[in-house]
PDB file of N, CA and C in Angstrom:
ATOM      1  N   MET A   1      10.977 -18.163  20.273  1.00  0.00           N
ATOM      2  CA  MET A   1       9.983 -17.170  20.041  1.00  0.00           C
ATOM      3  C   MET A   1      10.185 -16.534  18.626  1.00  0.00           C
ATOM      4  N   ALA A   2      11.365 -16.135  18.460  1.00  0.00           N
ATOM      5  CA  ALA A   2      11.733 -15.507  17.125  1.00  0.00           C
ATOM      6  C   ALA A   2      11.352 -16.427  15.991  1.00  0.00           C
ATOM      7  N   ASN A   3      11.640 -17.826  16.334  1.00  0.00           N
ATOM      8  CA  ASN A   3      11.406 -18.933  15.330  1.00  0.00           C
ATOM      9  C   ASN A   3      10.026 -19.067  14.956  1.00  0.00           C
ATOM     10  N   LYS A   4       9.019 -18.777  15.958  1.00  0.00           N
ATOM     11  CA  LYS A   4       7.728 -18.857  15.623  1.00  0.00           C
ATOM     12  C   LYS A   4       7.255 -17.606  14.657  1.00  0.00           C
ATOM     13  N   VAL A   5       7.738 -16.562  15.144  1.00  0.00           N
ATOM     14  CA  VAL A   5       7.523 -15.385  14.258  1.00  0.00           C
ATOM     15  C   VAL A   5       7.776 -15.580  12.793  1.00  0.00           C
ATOM     16  N   LYS A   6       9.076 -16.160  12.675  1.00  0.00           N
ATOM     17  CA  LYS A   6       9.737 -16.458  11.375  1.00  0.00           C
ATOM     18  C   LYS A   6       8.834 -17.338  10.506  1.00  0.00           C
ATOM     19  N   THR A   7       8.378 -18.444  11.195  1.00  0.00           N
ATOM     20  CA  THR A   7       7.350 -19.404  10.430  1.00  0.00           C
ATOM     21  C   THR A   7       6.311 -18.750   9.924  1.00  0.00           C
ATOM     22  N   LYS A   8       5.657 -17.899  10.851  1.00  0.00           N
ATOM     23  CA  LYS A   8       4.394 -17.296  10.625  1.00  0.00           C
ATOM     24  C   LYS A   8       4.535 -16.283   9.284  1.00  0.00           C
ATOM     25  N   ALA A   9       5.692 -15.596   9.387  1.00  0.00           N
ATOM     26  CA  ALA A   9       5.994 -14.830   8.136  1.00  0.00           C
ATOM     27  C   ALA A   9       6.253 -15.593   6.903  1.00  0.00           C
ATOM     28  N   VAL A  10       6.970 -16.697   7.025  1.00  0.00           N
ATOM     29  CA  VAL A  10       7.161 -17.693   5.866  1.00  0.00           C
ATOM     30  C   VAL A  10       5.847 -18.099   5.282  1.00  0.00           C
ATOM     31  N   LYS A  11       4.952 -18.598   6.254  1.00  0.00           N
ATOM     32  CA  LYS A  11       3.664 -19.162   5.872  1.00  0.00           C
ATOM     33  C   LYS A  11       2.845 -18.174   5.089  1.00  0.00           C
ATOM     34  N   LYS A  12       2.953 -16.907   5.675  1.00  0.00           N
ATOM     35  CA  LYS A  12       2.232 -15.769   4.879  1.00  0.00           C
ATOM     36  C   LYS A  12       2.735 -15.568   3.491  1.00  0.00           C
ATOM     37  N   GLU A  13       4.052 -15.562   3.511  1.00  0.00           N
ATOM     38  CA  GLU A  13       4.645 -15.283   2.038  1.00  0.00           C
ATOM     39  C   GLU A  13       4.293 -16.424   1.107  1.00  0.00           C
ATOM     40  N   ILE A  14       4.232 -17.588   1.607  1.00  0.00           N
ATOM     41  CA  ILE A  14       3.872 -18.717   0.804  1.00  0.00           C
ATOM     42  C   ILE A  14       2.370 -18.577   0.326  1.00  0.00           C
ATOM     43  N   LYS A  15       1.545 -18.255   1.189  1.00  0.00           N
ATOM     44  CA  LYS A  15       0.215 -18.083   0.906  1.00  0.00           C
ATOM     45  C   LYS A  15      -0.046 -16.983  -0.146  1.00  0.00           C
ATOM     46  N   ALA A  16       0.722 -15.789   0.051  1.00  0.00           N
ATOM     47  CA  ALA A  16       0.698 -14.740  -0.906  1.00  0.00           C
ATOM     48  C   ALA A  16       1.136 -15.143  -2.267  1.00  0.00           C
ATOM     49  N   ARG A  17       2.152 -16.010  -2.267  1.00  0.00           N
ATOM     50  CA  ARG A  17       2.768 -16.442  -3.570  1.00  0.00           C
ATOM     51  C   ARG A  17       1.835 -17.383  -4.242  1.00  0.00           C
ATOM     52  N   LYS A  18       1.255 -18.201  -3.469  1.00  0.00           N
ATOM     53  CA  LYS A  18       0.215 -19.225  -4.030  1.00  0.00           C
ATOM     54  C   LYS A  18      -1.029 -18.569  -4.698  1.00  0.00           C
ATOM     55  N   ALA A  19      -1.370 -17.428  -3.903  1.00  0.00           N
ATOM     56  CA  ALA A  19      -2.530 -16.573  -4.402  1.00  0.00           C
ATOM     57  C   ALA A  19      -2.192 -15.929  -5.724  1.00  0.00           C
ATOM     58  N   LYS A  20      -0.929 -15.466  -5.846  1.00  0.00           N
ATOM     59  CA  LYS A  20      -0.480 -14.682  -6.945  1.00  0.00           C
ATOM     60  C   LYS A  20      -0.523 -15.592  -8.065  1.00  0.00           C
ATOM     61  N   ILE A  21       0.100 -16.889  -7.851  1.00  0.00           N
ATOM     62  CA  ILE A  21       0.266 -17.882  -8.954  1.00  0.00           C
ATOM     63  C   ILE A  21      -1.219 -18.462  -9.369  1.00  0.00           C
ATOM     64  N   ALA A  22      -2.193 -18.569  -8.423  1.00  0.00           N
ATOM     65  CA  ALA A  22      -3.471 -18.927  -8.799  1.00  0.00           C
ATOM     66  C   ALA A  22      -4.134 -17.840  -9.686  1.00  0.00           C
ATOM     67  N   LYS A  23      -3.823 -16.630  -9.249  1.00  0.00           N
ATOM     68  CA  LYS A  23      -4.450 -15.491 -10.052  1.00  0.00           C
ATOM     69  C   LYS A  23      -3.997 -15.495 -11.495  1.00  0.00           C
ATOM     70  N   HIS A  24      -2.732 -15.722 -11.570  1.00  0.00           N
ATOM     71  CA  HIS A  24      -1.974 -15.787 -12.845  1.00  0.00           C
ATOM     72  C   HIS A  24      -2.572 -16.862 -13.826  1.00  0.00           C
ATOM     73  N   GLU A  25      -2.668 -18.108 -13.178  1.00  0.00           N
ATOM     74  CA  GLU A  25      -3.168 -19.163 -13.932  1.00  0.00           C
ATOM     75  C   GLU A  25      -4.653 -18.927 -14.325  1.00  0.00           C
ATOM     76  N   GLY A  26      -5.280 -18.266 -13.508  1.00  0.00           N
ATOM     77  CA  GLY A  26      -6.796 -17.922 -13.752  1.00  0.00           C
ATOM     78  C   GLY A  26      -6.755 -16.977 -15.072  1.00  0.00           C
ATOM     79  N   LYS A  27      -5.828 -16.122 -15.052  1.00  0.00           N
ATOM     80  CA  LYS A  27      -5.840 -15.098 -16.184  1.00  0.00           C
ATOM     81  C   LYS A  27      -5.482 -15.872 -17.487  1.00  0.00           C
ATOM     82  N   LEU A  28      -4.552 -16.800 -17.484  1.00  0.00           N
ATOM     83  CA  LEU A  28      -4.113 -17.630 -18.523  1.00  0.00           C
ATOM     84  C   LEU A  28      -5.287 -18.465 -19.128  1.00  0.00           C
ATOM     85  N   LYS A  29      -6.037 -19.110 -18.080  1.00  0.00           N
ATOM     86  CA  LYS A  29      -7.205 -19.847 -18.537  1.00  0.00           C
ATOM     87  C   LYS A  29      -8.357 -19.019 -19.253  1.00  0.00           C
ATOM     88  N   GLY A  30      -8.504 -17.870 -18.739  1.00  0.00           N
ATOM     89  CA  GLY A  30      -9.329 -16.832 -19.284  1.00  0.00           C
ATOM     90  C   GLY A  30      -8.912 -16.558 -20.613  1.00  0.00           C
ATOM     91  N   LEU A  31      -7.654 -16.269 -20.870  1.00  0.00           N
ATOM     92  CA  LEU A  31      -7.179 -15.950 -22.166  1.00  0.00           C
ATOM     93  C   LEU A  31      -7.333 -16.952 -23.197  1.00  0.00           C
ATOM     94  N   LYS A  32      -7.148 -18.221 -22.804  1.00  0.00           N
ATOM     95  CA  LYS A  32      -7.235 -19.373 -23.663  1.00  0.00           C
ATOM     96  C   LYS A  32      -8.726 -19.536 -24.097  1.00  0.00           C
ATOM     97  N   LYS A  33      -9.471 -19.345 -23.171  1.00  0.00           N
ATOM     98  CA  LYS A  33     -11.027 -19.270 -23.482  1.00  0.00           C
ATOM     99  C   LYS A  33     -11.421 -18.241 -24.565  1.00  0.00           C
ATOM    100  N   LEU A  34     -10.893 -17.121 -24.373  1.00  0.00           N
ATOM    101  CA  LEU A  34     -11.099 -15.973 -25.233  1.00  0.00           C
ATOM    102  C   LEU A  34     -10.563 -16.307 -26.563  1.00  0.00           C
ATOM    103  N   LEU A  35      -9.518 -16.916 -26.753  1.00  0.00           N
ATOM    104  CA  LEU A  35      -8.767 -17.143 -27.947  1.00  0.00           C
ATOM    105  C   LEU A  35      -9.582 -18.345 -28.697  1.00  0.00           C
ATOM    106  N   LYS A  36     -10.166 -19.322 -27.991  1.00  0.00           N
ATOM    107  CA  LYS A  36     -11.164 -20.247 -28.624  1.00  0.00           C
ATOM    108  C   LYS A  36     -12.334 -19.617 -29.221  1.00  0.00           C
ATOM    109  N   LYS A  37     -12.713 -18.655 -28.376  1.00  0.00           N
ATOM    110  CA  LYS A  37     -13.986 -17.977 -28.862  1.00  0.00           C
ATOM    111  C   LYS A  37     -13.795 -17.148 -30.148  1.00  0.00           C
ATOM    112  N   ALA A  38     -12.453 -16.624 -30.181  1.00  0.00           N
ATOM    113  CA  ALA A  38     -12.090 -15.798 -31.292  1.00  0.00           C
ATOM    114  C   ALA A  38     -12.085 -16.617 -32.603  1.00  0.00           C
ATOM    115  N   LYS A  39     -11.519 -17.874 -32.455  1.00  0.00           N
ATOM    116  CA  LYS A  39     -11.455 -18.800 -33.590  1.00  0.00           C
ATOM    117  C   LYS A  39     -12.873 -19.164 -33.934  1.00  0.00           C
TER     118      LYS A  39
END
């Protein structure tokens, strides 16, 4: 039982981390686009 709860928490953590990374990459892509426009 405790094991199931643990896996759920881990999955949630991984999801949150992936979302954070995706957000960060999106920001980087946006910045690169802005830099290209600036040139």
